[in-house]
XYZ file of C-alpha atoms in Angstrom:
379
model
C 10.055 -10.381 8.914
C 10.594 -12.995 11.635
C 8.097 -11.321 13.991
C 5.668 -11.014 11.112
C 5.931 -14.713 10.229
C 5.460 -15.720 13.866
C 2.292 -13.606 13.985
C 0.974 -15.252 10.803
C 1.555 -18.770 12.095
C -0.013 -17.891 15.461
C -3.019 -16.655 13.500
C -3.120 -19.964 11.601
C -3.016 -21.832 14.918
C -5.945 -19.812 16.294
C -7.936 -20.335 13.084
C -7.150 -24.056 13.187
C -8.564 -24.262 16.725
C -11.772 -22.654 15.526
C -12.210 -25.427 12.955
C -12.147 -28.243 15.528
C -15.584 -29.725 16.187
C -17.136 -27.421 13.610
C -18.603 -28.422 10.290
C -17.455 -25.586 8.096
C -18.141 -25.661 4.403
C -14.970 -24.990 2.450
C -15.982 -22.084 0.257
C -13.564 -19.438 -0.963
C -14.844 -16.168 -2.343
C -14.102 -15.953 -6.072
C -12.040 -12.823 -5.491
C -9.573 -14.783 -3.348
C -8.807 -17.189 -6.179
C -6.962 -14.411 -7.999
C -4.573 -14.085 -5.045
C -3.982 -17.850 -5.103
C -3.367 -17.800 -8.868
C -0.892 -14.913 -8.553
C 1.037 -17.024 -6.039
C 0.818 -20.070 -8.347
C 2.180 -18.310 -11.469
C 4.846 -16.515 -9.428
C 5.965 -19.924 -8.158
C 6.158 -21.291 -11.708
C 8.366 -18.367 -12.751
C 11.095 -19.489 -10.346
C 11.921 -22.210 -12.890
C 13.573 -19.646 -15.162
C 14.699 -17.155 -12.502
C 18.332 -16.018 -12.592
C 18.449 -16.177 -8.773
C 16.451 -19.042 -7.263
C 17.747 -18.299 -3.757
C 16.223 -14.806 -3.826
C 13.198 -16.283 -5.602
C 12.371 -18.555 -2.678
C 12.698 -15.598 -0.273
C 10.185 -13.673 -2.390
C 7.840 -16.667 -2.472
C 8.046 -16.786 1.323
C 6.458 -13.315 1.312
C 3.944 -14.261 -1.398
C 2.866 -17.296 0.658
C 0.201 -15.174 2.370
C -1.640 -15.088 -1.003
C -2.262 -18.775 -0.389
C -2.493 -18.831 3.419
C -4.985 -16.024 4.024
C -7.706 -17.009 1.511
C -7.836 -20.559 2.864
C -7.351 -19.927 6.604
C -9.744 -16.987 6.903
C -12.502 -18.808 5.012
C -12.035 -21.990 7.059
C -11.939 -20.185 10.394
C -15.648 -19.443 10.468
C -14.810 -16.057 11.976
C -17.927 -13.945 12.394
C -18.722 -10.288 11.798
C -18.332 -9.416 15.488
C -14.748 -10.682 15.635
C -13.931 -9.116 12.289
C -15.007 -5.791 13.777
C -12.729 -6.384 16.774
C -9.829 -6.996 14.371
C -10.610 -3.694 12.638
C -10.624 -1.819 15.954
C -7.344 -3.505 16.952
C -5.811 -2.328 13.689
C -6.896 1.282 14.279
C -5.559 1.168 17.836
C -2.202 -0.257 16.716
C -1.848 2.462 14.058
C -2.443 5.182 16.667
C 0.053 3.570 19.081
C 2.731 3.274 16.373
C 2.298 6.963 15.542
C 2.745 8.020 19.170
C 5.783 5.750 19.459
C 7.375 7.441 16.413
C 6.381 10.873 17.768
C 7.943 10.216 21.171
C 11.218 9.118 19.583
C 11.227 12.181 17.334
C 10.743 14.347 20.428
C 13.503 12.519 22.293
C 16.019 12.943 19.444
C 15.050 16.609 19.049
C 15.723 17.279 22.742
C 18.956 15.283 22.596
C 20.313 17.171 19.564
C 18.713 20.531 20.333
C 17.045 20.790 16.920
C 14.042 19.420 15.061
C 15.938 19.407 11.752
C 18.131 16.757 10.152
C 20.427 17.430 7.192
C 19.890 15.111 4.222
C 23.262 14.791 2.423
C 21.611 13.378 -0.703
C 19.043 16.115 -1.332
C 21.169 18.761 0.418
C 18.163 19.980 2.427
C 17.106 20.154 6.064
C 14.293 17.745 6.942
C 11.912 17.994 9.891
C 11.998 15.109 12.374
C 8.227 15.379 12.842
C 7.139 14.855 9.240
C 7.328 12.361 6.375
C 9.988 9.617 6.359
C 12.041 11.245 9.115
C 9.167 10.770 11.536
C 8.196 7.219 10.573
C 11.728 5.863 10.274
C 11.579 5.793 14.096
C 9.034 2.975 13.723
C 10.915 1.339 10.835
C 8.155 2.001 8.318
C 7.895 4.344 5.323
C 5.601 7.350 5.577
C 3.768 6.273 2.404
C 2.921 2.810 3.758
C 1.857 4.264 7.097
C -0.329 6.817 5.309
C -2.213 3.908 3.715
C -2.689 2.355 7.160
C -4.061 5.685 8.390
C -6.419 5.923 5.417
C -7.835 2.461 6.095
C -8.237 3.366 9.783
C -10.329 6.391 8.777
C -12.429 4.168 6.496
C -13.021 1.657 9.322
C -14.263 4.376 11.674
C -16.309 6.125 8.982
C -18.015 2.911 7.882
C -18.828 1.813 11.438
C -19.982 5.073 12.992
C -21.242 7.129 10.034
C -22.441 4.758 7.309
C -23.702 1.890 9.474
C -24.546 4.285 12.327
C -23.404 1.752 14.923
C -22.788 2.816 18.533
C -24.346 6.253 18.001
C -23.313 7.390 21.499
C -19.659 7.129 20.439
C -20.120 8.854 17.085
C -18.686 12.211 18.195
C -15.565 10.496 19.546
C -15.194 8.644 16.232
C -15.502 11.902 14.259
C -12.830 13.523 16.430
C -10.554 10.511 15.963
C -11.131 10.634 12.182
C -10.084 14.296 12.230
C -6.993 13.432 14.284
C -6.001 10.654 11.854
C -6.496 13.105 8.994
C -4.003 15.485 10.617
C -1.491 12.639 10.926
C -1.904 11.895 7.195
C -0.985 15.529 6.547
C 2.284 14.923 8.443
C 3.024 11.945 6.179
C 3.170 14.185 3.058
C 2.092 11.237 0.898
C 0.792 12.186 -2.555
C -0.481 8.604 -3.033
C -2.465 8.644 0.212
C -3.972 12.064 -0.581
C -5.123 10.865 -3.989
C -6.506 7.576 -2.625
C -8.335 9.389 0.166
C -9.640 11.885 -2.384
C -11.090 9.192 -4.655
C -12.575 7.397 -1.651
C -14.063 10.679 -0.369
C -15.722 11.521 -3.701
C -17.037 7.962 -4.001
C -18.343 8.156 -0.451
C -20.086 11.452 -1.144
C -21.863 9.847 -4.095
C -22.587 6.690 -2.072
C -24.195 8.721 0.725
C -26.025 10.949 -1.795
C -24.388 14.073 -0.382
C -25.715 17.378 -1.759
C -23.506 18.973 -4.399
C -22.669 22.019 -2.250
C -21.045 19.747 0.344
C -18.759 18.075 -2.195
C -16.018 20.645 -1.505
C -15.414 19.034 1.884
C -14.822 15.684 0.195
C -12.493 17.347 -2.332
C -10.082 18.418 0.431
C -7.750 15.365 0.077
C -7.377 15.960 -3.673
C -6.660 19.663 -3.070
C -4.054 18.615 -0.488
C -2.392 16.279 -3.002
C -2.142 19.068 -5.603
C -0.787 21.499 -2.991
C 1.720 18.923 -1.746
C 3.050 18.239 -5.239
C 3.310 21.971 -5.968
C 5.413 22.467 -2.831
C 7.627 19.509 -3.707
C 8.361 20.890 -7.171
C 8.858 24.483 -6.024
C 12.166 25.895 -7.120
C 12.617 23.468 -10.008
C 13.414 25.549 -13.046
C 13.028 22.871 -15.690
C 9.976 20.970 -16.862
C 8.993 18.626 -14.004
C 8.437 15.823 -16.515
C 11.906 16.098 -18.067
C 14.953 14.288 -16.778
C 18.421 13.167 -17.734
C 19.319 9.645 -16.670
C 22.938 10.575 -16.146
C 22.200 13.384 -13.651
C 23.576 12.607 -10.194
C 21.536 12.456 -7.005
C 22.376 16.059 -6.067
C 20.827 17.490 -9.244
C 18.006 19.850 -8.222
C 15.822 18.857 -11.182
C 15.000 15.426 -9.755
C 11.526 15.211 -8.216
C 9.202 12.395 -7.152
C 7.569 12.312 -10.594
C 10.442 12.383 -13.078
C 12.550 9.996 -11.002
C 9.709 7.476 -11.377
C 9.569 8.147 -15.109
C 13.279 7.301 -15.245
C 12.696 4.035 -13.358
C 9.823 3.117 -15.662
C 11.877 3.829 -18.781
C 14.554 1.395 -17.598
C 11.945 -1.149 -16.506
C 10.191 -1.073 -19.879
C 13.518 -1.731 -21.586
C 13.903 -4.922 -19.532
C 10.277 -5.921 -20.179
C 10.811 -5.631 -23.938
C 13.664 -8.120 -23.649
C 11.773 -10.615 -21.447
C 8.167 -10.349 -22.681
C 5.794 -12.221 -22.280
C 7.031 -14.454 -19.427
C 9.113 -12.008 -17.411
C 12.515 -12.648 -15.821
C 11.370 -14.904 -12.991
C 10.594 -14.317 -9.339
C 13.543 -13.061 -7.288
C 15.404 -11.724 -10.310
C 13.733 -8.320 -10.721
C 16.018 -6.126 -8.625
C 19.253 -7.696 -9.859
C 18.202 -7.254 -13.491
C 17.019 -3.670 -12.911
C 20.344 -2.760 -11.294
C 22.180 -4.028 -14.380
C 19.870 -2.046 -16.655
C 20.314 1.117 -14.563
C 24.082 0.802 -14.930
C 23.819 0.017 -18.637
C 21.621 3.067 -19.320
C 23.672 5.374 -17.092
C 20.927 5.901 -14.506
C 23.397 6.281 -11.659
C 20.801 7.419 -9.105
C 18.748 4.256 -9.712
C 21.842 2.061 -9.543
C 23.137 3.618 -6.311
C 19.729 3.583 -4.605
C 18.744 0.155 -6.029
C 15.318 1.470 -6.963
C 12.468 -0.971 -7.525
C 9.970 -0.356 -10.347
C 7.723 1.783 -8.116
C 4.758 0.488 -10.094
C 3.034 -2.769 -9.161
C 1.673 -3.353 -12.669
C 5.111 -3.047 -14.245
C 6.626 -5.182 -11.484
C 4.338 -8.150 -12.172
C 4.913 -7.814 -15.926
C 8.668 -7.674 -15.320
C 8.798 -10.468 -12.756
C 6.411 -13.204 -13.880
C 4.925 -11.971 -17.118
C 1.682 -11.041 -18.791
C -0.467 -13.723 -17.126
C 0.311 -12.498 -13.593
C -0.283 -8.885 -14.673
C -3.694 -9.797 -16.138
C -4.586 -11.697 -12.956
C -3.718 -8.650 -10.858
C -5.747 -6.308 -13.069
C -8.683 -8.746 -12.988
C -8.429 -8.905 -9.184
C -8.810 -5.133 -9.003
C -11.527 -4.763 -11.665
C -13.625 -7.733 -10.549
C -13.102 -6.819 -6.903
C -14.372 -3.275 -7.432
C -17.347 -4.587 -9.420
C -18.101 -7.164 -6.718
C -17.792 -4.642 -3.872
C -20.134 -2.171 -5.595
C -22.636 -4.921 -6.389
C -22.609 -6.204 -2.806
C -22.436 -2.658 -1.365
C -19.275 -3.705 0.475
C -17.862 -0.249 1.218
C -14.942 -1.638 3.237
C -13.720 -3.938 0.439
C -14.237 -1.179 -2.118
C -11.977 1.255 -0.261
C -9.221 -1.347 0.247
C -9.173 -2.051 -3.497
C -9.132 1.677 -4.288
C -6.132 2.016 -1.974
C -4.384 -0.876 -3.722
C -5.255 0.363 -7.236
C -3.989 3.916 -6.726
C -0.907 2.980 -4.709
C 0.028 0.435 -7.406
C 0.406 3.249 -9.943
C 3.301 4.885 -8.097
C 4.629 2.155 -5.775
C 4.872 -1.601 -5.507
C 3.800 -2.424 -1.984
C 3.213 -6.073 -2.891
C 6.935 -6.815 -2.786
C 7.441 -5.944 0.896
C 5.939 -7.611 3.948
C 4.364 -4.384 5.210
C 2.332 -4.175 2.007
C 1.739 -7.831 1.098
C 0.399 -8.868 4.505
C -1.640 -5.672 4.861
C -3.464 -5.926 1.539
C -3.782 -9.729 1.358
C -5.163 -10.001 4.893
C -7.718 -7.207 4.643
C -8.877 -8.146 1.130
C -9.561 -11.709 2.347
C -11.195 -10.451 5.536
C -13.381 -7.914 3.704
C -14.466 -10.399 1.018
C -15.292 -13.226 3.435
C -18.697 -14.749 2.600
């Protein structure tokens, strides 16, 4: 978090330098106002929060909803430099992957095995896939899969849609294929689905012939296959669950454990509707509800809502939830109208990931989405 904040303030310093001796008209894209308003109403909710100390720590993360819309618009940064930022992002993602891969290789050689026993799930996990691989870089596989997806979009937009730098197109296609293979290692259902929706949309956007649609359906087929593998061996209905089952129960899967979280979350929302419980109070209140309802797994693991829509409704109420939904709906409408493929794909990523996770409560998600939404929507 400290390194992240230093990077943000260095960025502000660079943007401030670009303003000097320039007459820049202060104009914020309408889409960015929704980010500012989410920050504003989240700040108001601290008044009735049960934990103002934690609330201010959360607002420190949310501050980028205010910083990025203003600083990026004021900077006067041009399309050429925006493209350099995109390339730098792709390069950093590739470097982080190789860093995690090297550490996985080192630990495998050191221990003499590529497997690690997980005492919670009572299974052997491969060091070179999913969370075991990316924990070497201190990042979840799901978050990193979203970074990979955006990297693919950046390359696809630049070299295929815009047909820029045609002499490097083959290299870009090979790199896209390589990044796709890395996504497969992440085993992220969310990323597969997001990439699938983006692929189908892209096929329509490019007016691809119907017989070629199967290629663009591959990510969705991967997501279905992945979920089938994850639920293999579960005898009971994958949608059914018992809150009081312990963490070693073989019936728990990535779907019904979320249903259990959402059931508990909705019980809190009913008690605090329409204003929510206040910023910084969400996790503490959820933990109490988990204990009250006997959801021991949720209590022990301190699960968040794993749904961004429910989180905003829980934390700062109906107004913030409506602002978030409007951000997504208006943003998608705006991106389609302006034929802004880059913005469109970022919002698709955010929309789909928000159904099963809440990335806008951690720095790795907040900074990622806020920065690239503001950058992509810059007038």
